[in-house]
Tab-separated table of C-alpha atoms in Angstrom:
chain	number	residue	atom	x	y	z
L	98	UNK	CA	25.551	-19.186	-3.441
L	99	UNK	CA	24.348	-15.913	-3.268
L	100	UNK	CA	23.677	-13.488	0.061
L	101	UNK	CA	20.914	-14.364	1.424
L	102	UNK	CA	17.338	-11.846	1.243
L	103	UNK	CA	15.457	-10.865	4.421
L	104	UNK	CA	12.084	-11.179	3.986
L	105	UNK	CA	9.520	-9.837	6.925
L	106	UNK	CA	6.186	-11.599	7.312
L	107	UNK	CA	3.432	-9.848	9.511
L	108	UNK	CA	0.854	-11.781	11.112
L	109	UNK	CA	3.319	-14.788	10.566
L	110	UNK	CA	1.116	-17.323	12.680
L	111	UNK	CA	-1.960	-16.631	10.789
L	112	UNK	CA	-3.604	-18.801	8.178
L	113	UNK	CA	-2.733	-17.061	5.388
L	114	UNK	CA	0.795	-16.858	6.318
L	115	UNK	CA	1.074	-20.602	7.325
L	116	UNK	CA	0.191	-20.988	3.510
L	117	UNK	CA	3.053	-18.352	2.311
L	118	UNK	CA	5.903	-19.331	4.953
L	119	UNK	CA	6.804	-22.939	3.523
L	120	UNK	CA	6.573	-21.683	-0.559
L	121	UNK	CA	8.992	-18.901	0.354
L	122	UNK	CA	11.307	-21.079	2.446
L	123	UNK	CA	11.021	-23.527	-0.638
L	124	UNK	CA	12.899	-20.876	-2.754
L	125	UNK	CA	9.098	-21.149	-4.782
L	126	UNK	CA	9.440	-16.911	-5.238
L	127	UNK	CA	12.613	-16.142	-5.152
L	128	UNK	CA	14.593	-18.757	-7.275
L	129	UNK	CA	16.265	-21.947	-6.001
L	130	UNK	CA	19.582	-20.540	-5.754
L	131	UNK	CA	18.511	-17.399	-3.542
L	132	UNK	CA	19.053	-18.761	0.064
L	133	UNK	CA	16.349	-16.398	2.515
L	134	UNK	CA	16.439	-15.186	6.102
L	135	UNK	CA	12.691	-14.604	7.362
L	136	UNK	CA	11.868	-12.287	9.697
L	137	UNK	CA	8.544	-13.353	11.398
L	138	UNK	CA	5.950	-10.462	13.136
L	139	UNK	CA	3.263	-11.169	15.455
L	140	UNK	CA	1.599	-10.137	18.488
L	141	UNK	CA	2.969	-11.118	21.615
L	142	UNK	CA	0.410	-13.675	22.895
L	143	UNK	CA	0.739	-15.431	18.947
L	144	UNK	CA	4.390	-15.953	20.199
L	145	UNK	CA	4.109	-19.509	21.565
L	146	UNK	CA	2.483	-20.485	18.265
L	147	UNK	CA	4.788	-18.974	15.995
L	148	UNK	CA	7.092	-20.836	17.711
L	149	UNK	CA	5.521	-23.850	16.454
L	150	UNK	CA	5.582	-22.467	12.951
L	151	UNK	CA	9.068	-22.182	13.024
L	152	UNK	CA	9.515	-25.724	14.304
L	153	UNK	CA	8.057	-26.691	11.497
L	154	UNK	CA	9.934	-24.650	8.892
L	155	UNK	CA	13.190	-26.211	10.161
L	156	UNK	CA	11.839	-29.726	10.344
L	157	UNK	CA	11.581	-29.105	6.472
L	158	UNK	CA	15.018	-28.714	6.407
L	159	UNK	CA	14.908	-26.010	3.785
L	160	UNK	CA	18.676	-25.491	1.758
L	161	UNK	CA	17.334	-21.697	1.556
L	162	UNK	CA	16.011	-20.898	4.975
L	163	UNK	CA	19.162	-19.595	6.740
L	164	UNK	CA	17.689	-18.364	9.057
L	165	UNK	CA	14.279	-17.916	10.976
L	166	UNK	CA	13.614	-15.034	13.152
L	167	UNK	CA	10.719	-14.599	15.541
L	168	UNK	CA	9.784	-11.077	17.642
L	169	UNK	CA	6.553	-9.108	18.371
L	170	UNK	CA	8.523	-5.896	17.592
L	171	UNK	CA	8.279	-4.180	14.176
L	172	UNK	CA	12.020	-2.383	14.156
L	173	UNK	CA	13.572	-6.181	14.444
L	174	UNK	CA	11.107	-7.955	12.239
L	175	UNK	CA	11.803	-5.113	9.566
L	176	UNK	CA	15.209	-4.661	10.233
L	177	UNK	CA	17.119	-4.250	6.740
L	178	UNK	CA	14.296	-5.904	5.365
L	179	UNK	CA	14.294	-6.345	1.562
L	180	UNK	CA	10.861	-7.841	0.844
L	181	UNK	CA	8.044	-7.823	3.189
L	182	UNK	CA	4.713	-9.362	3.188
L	183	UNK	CA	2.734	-7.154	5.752
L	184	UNK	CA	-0.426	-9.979	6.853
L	185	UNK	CA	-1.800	-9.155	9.747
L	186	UNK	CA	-4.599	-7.404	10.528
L	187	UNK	CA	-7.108	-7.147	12.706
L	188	UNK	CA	-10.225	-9.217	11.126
L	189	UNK	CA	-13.861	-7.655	11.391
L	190	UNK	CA	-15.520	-8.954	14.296
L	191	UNK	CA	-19.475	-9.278	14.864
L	192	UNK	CA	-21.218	-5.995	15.381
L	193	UNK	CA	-17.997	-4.102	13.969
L	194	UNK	CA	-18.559	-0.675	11.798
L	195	UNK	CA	-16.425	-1.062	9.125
L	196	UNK	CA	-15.012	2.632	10.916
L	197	UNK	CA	-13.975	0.655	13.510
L	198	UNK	CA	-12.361	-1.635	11.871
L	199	UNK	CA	-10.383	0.932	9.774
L	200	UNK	CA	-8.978	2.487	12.648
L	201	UNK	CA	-7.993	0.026	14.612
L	202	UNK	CA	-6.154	-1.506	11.346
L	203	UNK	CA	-4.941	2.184	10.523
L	204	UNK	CA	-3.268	1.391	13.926
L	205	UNK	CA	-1.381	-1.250	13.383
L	206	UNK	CA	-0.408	-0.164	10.003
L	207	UNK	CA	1.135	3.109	10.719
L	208	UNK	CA	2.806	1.837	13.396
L	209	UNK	CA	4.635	-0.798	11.041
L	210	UNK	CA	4.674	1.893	8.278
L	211	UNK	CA	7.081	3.610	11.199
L	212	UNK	CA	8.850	1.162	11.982
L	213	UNK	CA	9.841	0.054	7.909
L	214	UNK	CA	10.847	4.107	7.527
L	215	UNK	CA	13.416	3.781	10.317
L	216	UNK	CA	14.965	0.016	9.596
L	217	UNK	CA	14.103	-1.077	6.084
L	218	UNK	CA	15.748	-1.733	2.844
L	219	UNK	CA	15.564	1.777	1.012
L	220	UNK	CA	14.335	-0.024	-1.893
L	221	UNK	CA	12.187	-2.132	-0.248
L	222	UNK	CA	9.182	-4.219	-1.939
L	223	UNK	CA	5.723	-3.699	0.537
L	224	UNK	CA	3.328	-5.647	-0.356
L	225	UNK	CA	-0.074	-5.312	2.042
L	226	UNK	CA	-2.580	-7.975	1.978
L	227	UNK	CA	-4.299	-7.348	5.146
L	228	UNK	CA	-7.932	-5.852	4.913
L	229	UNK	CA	-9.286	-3.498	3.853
L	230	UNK	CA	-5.570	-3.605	1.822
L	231	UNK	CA	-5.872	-0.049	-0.104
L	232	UNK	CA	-6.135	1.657	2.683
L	233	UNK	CA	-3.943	0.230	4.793
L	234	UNK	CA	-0.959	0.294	2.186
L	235	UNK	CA	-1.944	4.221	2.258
L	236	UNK	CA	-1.547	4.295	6.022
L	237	UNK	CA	1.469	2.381	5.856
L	238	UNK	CA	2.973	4.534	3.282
L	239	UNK	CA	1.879	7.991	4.742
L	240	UNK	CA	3.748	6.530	7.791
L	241	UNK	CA	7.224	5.864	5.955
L	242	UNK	CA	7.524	9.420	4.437
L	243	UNK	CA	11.245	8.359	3.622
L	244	UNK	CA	10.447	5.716	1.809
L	245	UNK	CA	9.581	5.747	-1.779
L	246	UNK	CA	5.594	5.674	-2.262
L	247	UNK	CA	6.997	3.089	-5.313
L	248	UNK	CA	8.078	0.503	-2.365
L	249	UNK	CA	4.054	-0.251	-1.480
L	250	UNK	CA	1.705	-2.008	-3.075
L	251	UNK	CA	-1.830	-3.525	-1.870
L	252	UNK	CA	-3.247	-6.684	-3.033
L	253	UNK	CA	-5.294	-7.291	-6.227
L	254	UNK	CA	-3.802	-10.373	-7.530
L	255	UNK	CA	-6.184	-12.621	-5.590
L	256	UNK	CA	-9.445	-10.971	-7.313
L	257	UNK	CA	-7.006	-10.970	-10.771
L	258	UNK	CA	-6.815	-14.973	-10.619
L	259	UNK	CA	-10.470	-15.239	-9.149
L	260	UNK	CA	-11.534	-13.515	-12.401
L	261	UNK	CA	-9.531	-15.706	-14.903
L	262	UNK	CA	-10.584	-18.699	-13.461
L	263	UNK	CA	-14.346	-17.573	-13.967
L	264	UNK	CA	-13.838	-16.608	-17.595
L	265	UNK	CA	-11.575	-19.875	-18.267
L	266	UNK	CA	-14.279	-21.773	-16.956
L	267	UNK	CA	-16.910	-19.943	-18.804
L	268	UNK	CA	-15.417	-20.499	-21.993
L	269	UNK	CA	-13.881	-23.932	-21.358
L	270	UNK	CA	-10.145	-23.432	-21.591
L	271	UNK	CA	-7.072	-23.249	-19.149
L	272	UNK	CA	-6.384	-20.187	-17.245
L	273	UNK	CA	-3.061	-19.829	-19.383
L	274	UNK	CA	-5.436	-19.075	-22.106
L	275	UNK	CA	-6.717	-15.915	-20.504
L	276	UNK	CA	-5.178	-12.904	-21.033
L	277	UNK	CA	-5.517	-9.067	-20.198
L	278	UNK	CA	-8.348	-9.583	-17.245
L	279	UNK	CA	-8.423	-6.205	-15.530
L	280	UNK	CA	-9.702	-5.608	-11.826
L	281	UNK	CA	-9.994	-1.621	-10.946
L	282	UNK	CA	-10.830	0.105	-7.853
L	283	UNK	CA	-10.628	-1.007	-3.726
L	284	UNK	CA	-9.997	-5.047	-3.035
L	285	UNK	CA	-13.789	-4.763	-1.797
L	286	UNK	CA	-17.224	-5.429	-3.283
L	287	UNK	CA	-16.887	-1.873	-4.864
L	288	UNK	CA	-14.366	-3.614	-7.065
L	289	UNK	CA	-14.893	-3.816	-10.942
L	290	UNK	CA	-13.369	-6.962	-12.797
L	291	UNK	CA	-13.709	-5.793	-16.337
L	292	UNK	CA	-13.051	-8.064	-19.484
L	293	UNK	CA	-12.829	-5.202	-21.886
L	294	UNK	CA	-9.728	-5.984	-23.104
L	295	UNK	CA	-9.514	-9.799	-22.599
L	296	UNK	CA	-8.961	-12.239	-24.332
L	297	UNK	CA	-9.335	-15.834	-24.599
L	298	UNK	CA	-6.985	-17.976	-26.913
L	299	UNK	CA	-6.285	-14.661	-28.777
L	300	UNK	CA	-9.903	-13.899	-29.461
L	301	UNK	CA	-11.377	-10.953	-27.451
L	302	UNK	CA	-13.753	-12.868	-24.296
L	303	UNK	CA	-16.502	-10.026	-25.605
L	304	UNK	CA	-17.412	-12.025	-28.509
L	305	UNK	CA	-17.542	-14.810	-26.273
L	306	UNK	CA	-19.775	-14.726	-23.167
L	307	UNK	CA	-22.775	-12.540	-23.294
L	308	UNK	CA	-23.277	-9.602	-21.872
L	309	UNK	CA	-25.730	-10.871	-18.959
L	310	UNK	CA	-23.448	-13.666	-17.894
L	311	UNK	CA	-20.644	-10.760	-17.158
L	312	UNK	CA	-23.684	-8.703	-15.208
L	313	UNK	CA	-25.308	-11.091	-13.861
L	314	UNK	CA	-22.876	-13.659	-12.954
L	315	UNK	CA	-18.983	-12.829	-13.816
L	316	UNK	CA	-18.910	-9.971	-11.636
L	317	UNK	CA	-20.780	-10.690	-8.949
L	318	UNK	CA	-18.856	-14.522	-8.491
L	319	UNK	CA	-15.642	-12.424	-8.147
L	320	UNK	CA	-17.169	-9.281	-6.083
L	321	UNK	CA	-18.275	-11.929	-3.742
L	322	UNK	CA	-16.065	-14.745	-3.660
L	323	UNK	CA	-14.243	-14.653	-0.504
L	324	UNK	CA	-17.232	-14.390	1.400
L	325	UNK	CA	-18.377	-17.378	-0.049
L	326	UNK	CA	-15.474	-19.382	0.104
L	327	UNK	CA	-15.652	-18.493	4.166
L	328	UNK	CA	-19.327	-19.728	3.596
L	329	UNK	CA	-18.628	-23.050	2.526
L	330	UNK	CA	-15.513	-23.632	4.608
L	331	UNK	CA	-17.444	-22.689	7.636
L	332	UNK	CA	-16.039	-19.168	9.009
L	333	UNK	CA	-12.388	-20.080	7.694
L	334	UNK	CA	-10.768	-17.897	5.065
L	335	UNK	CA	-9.442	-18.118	1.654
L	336	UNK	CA	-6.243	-18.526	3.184
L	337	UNK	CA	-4.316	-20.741	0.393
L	338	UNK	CA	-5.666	-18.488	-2.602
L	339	UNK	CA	-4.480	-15.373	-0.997
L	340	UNK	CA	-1.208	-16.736	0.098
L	341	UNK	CA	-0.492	-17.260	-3.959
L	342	UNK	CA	-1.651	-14.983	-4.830
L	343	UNK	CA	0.741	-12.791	-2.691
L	344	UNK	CA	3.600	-15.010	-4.057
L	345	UNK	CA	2.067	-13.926	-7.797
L	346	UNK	CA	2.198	-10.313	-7.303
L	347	UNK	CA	5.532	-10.187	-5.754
L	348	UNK	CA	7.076	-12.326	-8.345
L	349	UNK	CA	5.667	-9.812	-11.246
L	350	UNK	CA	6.718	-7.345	-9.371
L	351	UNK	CA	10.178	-8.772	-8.678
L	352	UNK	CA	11.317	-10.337	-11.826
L	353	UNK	CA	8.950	-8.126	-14.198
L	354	UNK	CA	5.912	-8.381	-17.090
L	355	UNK	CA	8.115	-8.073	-20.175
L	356	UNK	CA	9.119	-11.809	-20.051
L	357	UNK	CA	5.444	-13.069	-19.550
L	358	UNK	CA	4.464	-15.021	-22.308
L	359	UNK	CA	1.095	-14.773	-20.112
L	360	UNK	CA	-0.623	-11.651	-20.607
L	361	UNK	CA	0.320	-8.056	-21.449
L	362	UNK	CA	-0.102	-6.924	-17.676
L	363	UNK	CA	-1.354	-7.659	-14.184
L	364	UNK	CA	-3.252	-6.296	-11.653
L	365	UNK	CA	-2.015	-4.472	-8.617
L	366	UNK	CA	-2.736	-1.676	-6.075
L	367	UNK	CA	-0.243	0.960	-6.367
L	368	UNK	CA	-0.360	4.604	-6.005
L	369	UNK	CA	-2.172	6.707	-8.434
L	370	UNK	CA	-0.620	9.698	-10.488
L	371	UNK	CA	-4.112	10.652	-11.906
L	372	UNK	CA	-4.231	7.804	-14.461
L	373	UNK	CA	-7.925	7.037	-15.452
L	374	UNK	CA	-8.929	9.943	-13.348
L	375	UNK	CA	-8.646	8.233	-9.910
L	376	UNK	CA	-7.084	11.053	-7.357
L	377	UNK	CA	-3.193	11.351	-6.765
L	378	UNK	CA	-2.139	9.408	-3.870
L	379	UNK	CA	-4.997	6.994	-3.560
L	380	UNK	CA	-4.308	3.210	-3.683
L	381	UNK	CA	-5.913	1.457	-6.392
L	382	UNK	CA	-6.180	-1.220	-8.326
L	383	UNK	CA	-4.925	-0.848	-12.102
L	384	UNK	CA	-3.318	-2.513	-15.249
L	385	UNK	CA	0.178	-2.513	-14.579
L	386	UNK	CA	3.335	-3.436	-16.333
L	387	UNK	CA	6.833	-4.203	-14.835
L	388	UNK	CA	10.100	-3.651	-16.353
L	389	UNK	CA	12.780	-6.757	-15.543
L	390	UNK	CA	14.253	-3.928	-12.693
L	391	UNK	CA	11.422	-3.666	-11.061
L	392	UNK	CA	9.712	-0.671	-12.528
L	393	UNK	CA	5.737	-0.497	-12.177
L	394	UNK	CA	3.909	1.602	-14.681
L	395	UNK	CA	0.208	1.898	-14.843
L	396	UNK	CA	-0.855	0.782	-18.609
L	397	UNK	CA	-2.235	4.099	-20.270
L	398	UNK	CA	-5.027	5.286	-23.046
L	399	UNK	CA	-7.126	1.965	-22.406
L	400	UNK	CA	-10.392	2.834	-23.464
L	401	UNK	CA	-13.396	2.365	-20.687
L	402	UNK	CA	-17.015	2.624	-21.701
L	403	UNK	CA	-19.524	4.989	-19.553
L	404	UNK	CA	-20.321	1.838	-17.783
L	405	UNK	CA	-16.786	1.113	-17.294
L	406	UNK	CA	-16.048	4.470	-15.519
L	407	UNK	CA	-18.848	4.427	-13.495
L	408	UNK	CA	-17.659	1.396	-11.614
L	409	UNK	CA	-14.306	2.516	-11.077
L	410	UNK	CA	-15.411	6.003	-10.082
L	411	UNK	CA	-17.823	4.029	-7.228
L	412	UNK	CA	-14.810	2.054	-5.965
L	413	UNK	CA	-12.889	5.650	-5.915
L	414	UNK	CA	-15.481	7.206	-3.775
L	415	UNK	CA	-15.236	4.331	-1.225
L	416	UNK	CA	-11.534	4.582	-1.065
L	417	UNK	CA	-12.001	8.524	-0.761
L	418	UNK	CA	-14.711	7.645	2.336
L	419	UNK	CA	-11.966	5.010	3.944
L	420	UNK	CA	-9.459	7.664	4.153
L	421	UNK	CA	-11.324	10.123	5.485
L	422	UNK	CA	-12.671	7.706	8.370
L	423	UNK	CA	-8.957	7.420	9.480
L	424	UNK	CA	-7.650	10.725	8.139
L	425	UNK	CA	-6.802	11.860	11.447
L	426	UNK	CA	-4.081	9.130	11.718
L	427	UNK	CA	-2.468	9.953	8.545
């Protein structure tokens, strides 16, 4: 069997987490010959339920879960870490300016961003799914200046698979007949699902939904759709879809694109180096591919219409104004 992976979960007795923790231990990620240690985060008075969790996990009786570790301190939880999911954040409360809520996040974050620079894996995998998730994988990585900016990624995948639903449903086929959806910009209601390039069942989706069901309807659905899912669910979160689609992105980001027989790229929050004009250094959502070693590279010369750039240049500005609100703790 092979050594077993540590794998750090933040906000490990939250809802979205209690959705990821089993599919890990499961080997559902990773393979079903990689056997896992994880390495569970949370605040100290979460303890007593995390403990629960992990009662759970080994009532499973996973053949991969080695090993379960549980601690309210970041320099244990992240301790040699080779994959970690960071979770937890601190959710906006009533009354809350969405200031507020960035810097009490950008506390948390750079704090764990410290913690990952001293203890972690050198070429660890990041991925931040807590909100608002651009901005906190910037705080995190501003944090771990010893660390590769490469090792940190933010969310997309969620609005990614939100999106080819919608057009799958639109046009009445499976989502595996979807290919080449593209979400830009902040995971926010700035963001901009485009379908410029995709296709359904090899034909491009512009020749096949109008132009005022994408306006009207198409973006808007995915823009919104985890405040509606909290709508109908009564104040509870879109916990399951965002736990898969954390497992999603870290797989493609794992194993790689070149293998998919599913699309060309994915979505994901990384770092930009200027691509499409978005500023060095921000994270934001683009077209990525990933080589089988783990290699993200933002897919170039795509052509965007005036429409097109206008949308991702509005989701730009709000990342700009997020990091600015918490500049002071970069």
């Amino acid at each position: 069997m092979k050594t077993p992976i540590d794998v750090a979960v933040t906000g490990a007795a939250g809802q979205i987490s209690y959705s990821l923790l089993f599919r890990l231990a499961s080997g559902e990620l990773f393979g079903l010959e990689q056997p896992i240690v994880l390495r569970l985060l949370e605040i100290t008075p979460a303890l007593d339920r995390l403990h629960g969790v992990k009662m759970e996990l080994n009532d499973c009786a996973y053949p991969l879960l080695q090993k379960v570790i549980l601690t309210d301190d970041p320099r244990i939880a992240f301790k040699d870490v080779d994959y970690a999911f960071l979770v937890g954040a601190r959710p906006r409360g009533p009354g809350m300016k969405r200031k507020d809520l960035l810097e009490s996040n950008a506390e948390i974050f750079s704090g764990q961003g410290n913690a990952l620079n001293e203890v972690a894996h050198r070429n660890v995998k990041v991925l931040i799914t807590g909100n608002p998730a651009n901005t906190n994988a910037l705080i995190t990585q501003k944090n771990a200046p010893d660390l590769s900016p490469t090792c940190f990624s933010a969310m997309s995948m969620l609005d990614h698979n939100r999106a080819i639903f919608q057009l799958a449903k639109k046009c009445g086929v499976r989502s595996k007949d979807v290919k080449n959806i593209i979400v830009w910009g902040n995971h926010s209601e700035t963001q901009y699902p485009d379908l410029m390039h995709a296709t359904v069942k090899g034909l491009s989706a512009s020749t096949l939904v109008s132009d005022a069901w994408i306006e009207n309807e198409f973006i808007p659905t995915v823009r919104h759709r985890g405040a509606s899912v909290i709508e109908e669910r009564g104040g509870i979160s879109s916990a399951a879809s965002a736990a898969n689609a954390a497992i999603f992105q870290m797989r493609s980001w794992v194993f790689g694109t070149e293998a998919s027989d599913w699309s060309d790229w994915v979505s994901m929050a990384v770092i930009s180096d200027g691509s499409y004009g978005v500023e060095k250094g921000l994270f934001c959502s683009f077209p990525v591919q990933v080589s089988s070693s783990g290699l993200v590279s933002i897919v170039q010369d795509l052509d965007l219409d005036a429409t097109s750039k206008a949308r991702l240049k509005e989701s730009v500005l709000e990342l700009k104004e997020e990091r600015k609100a918490i500049k002071h703790l970069l």
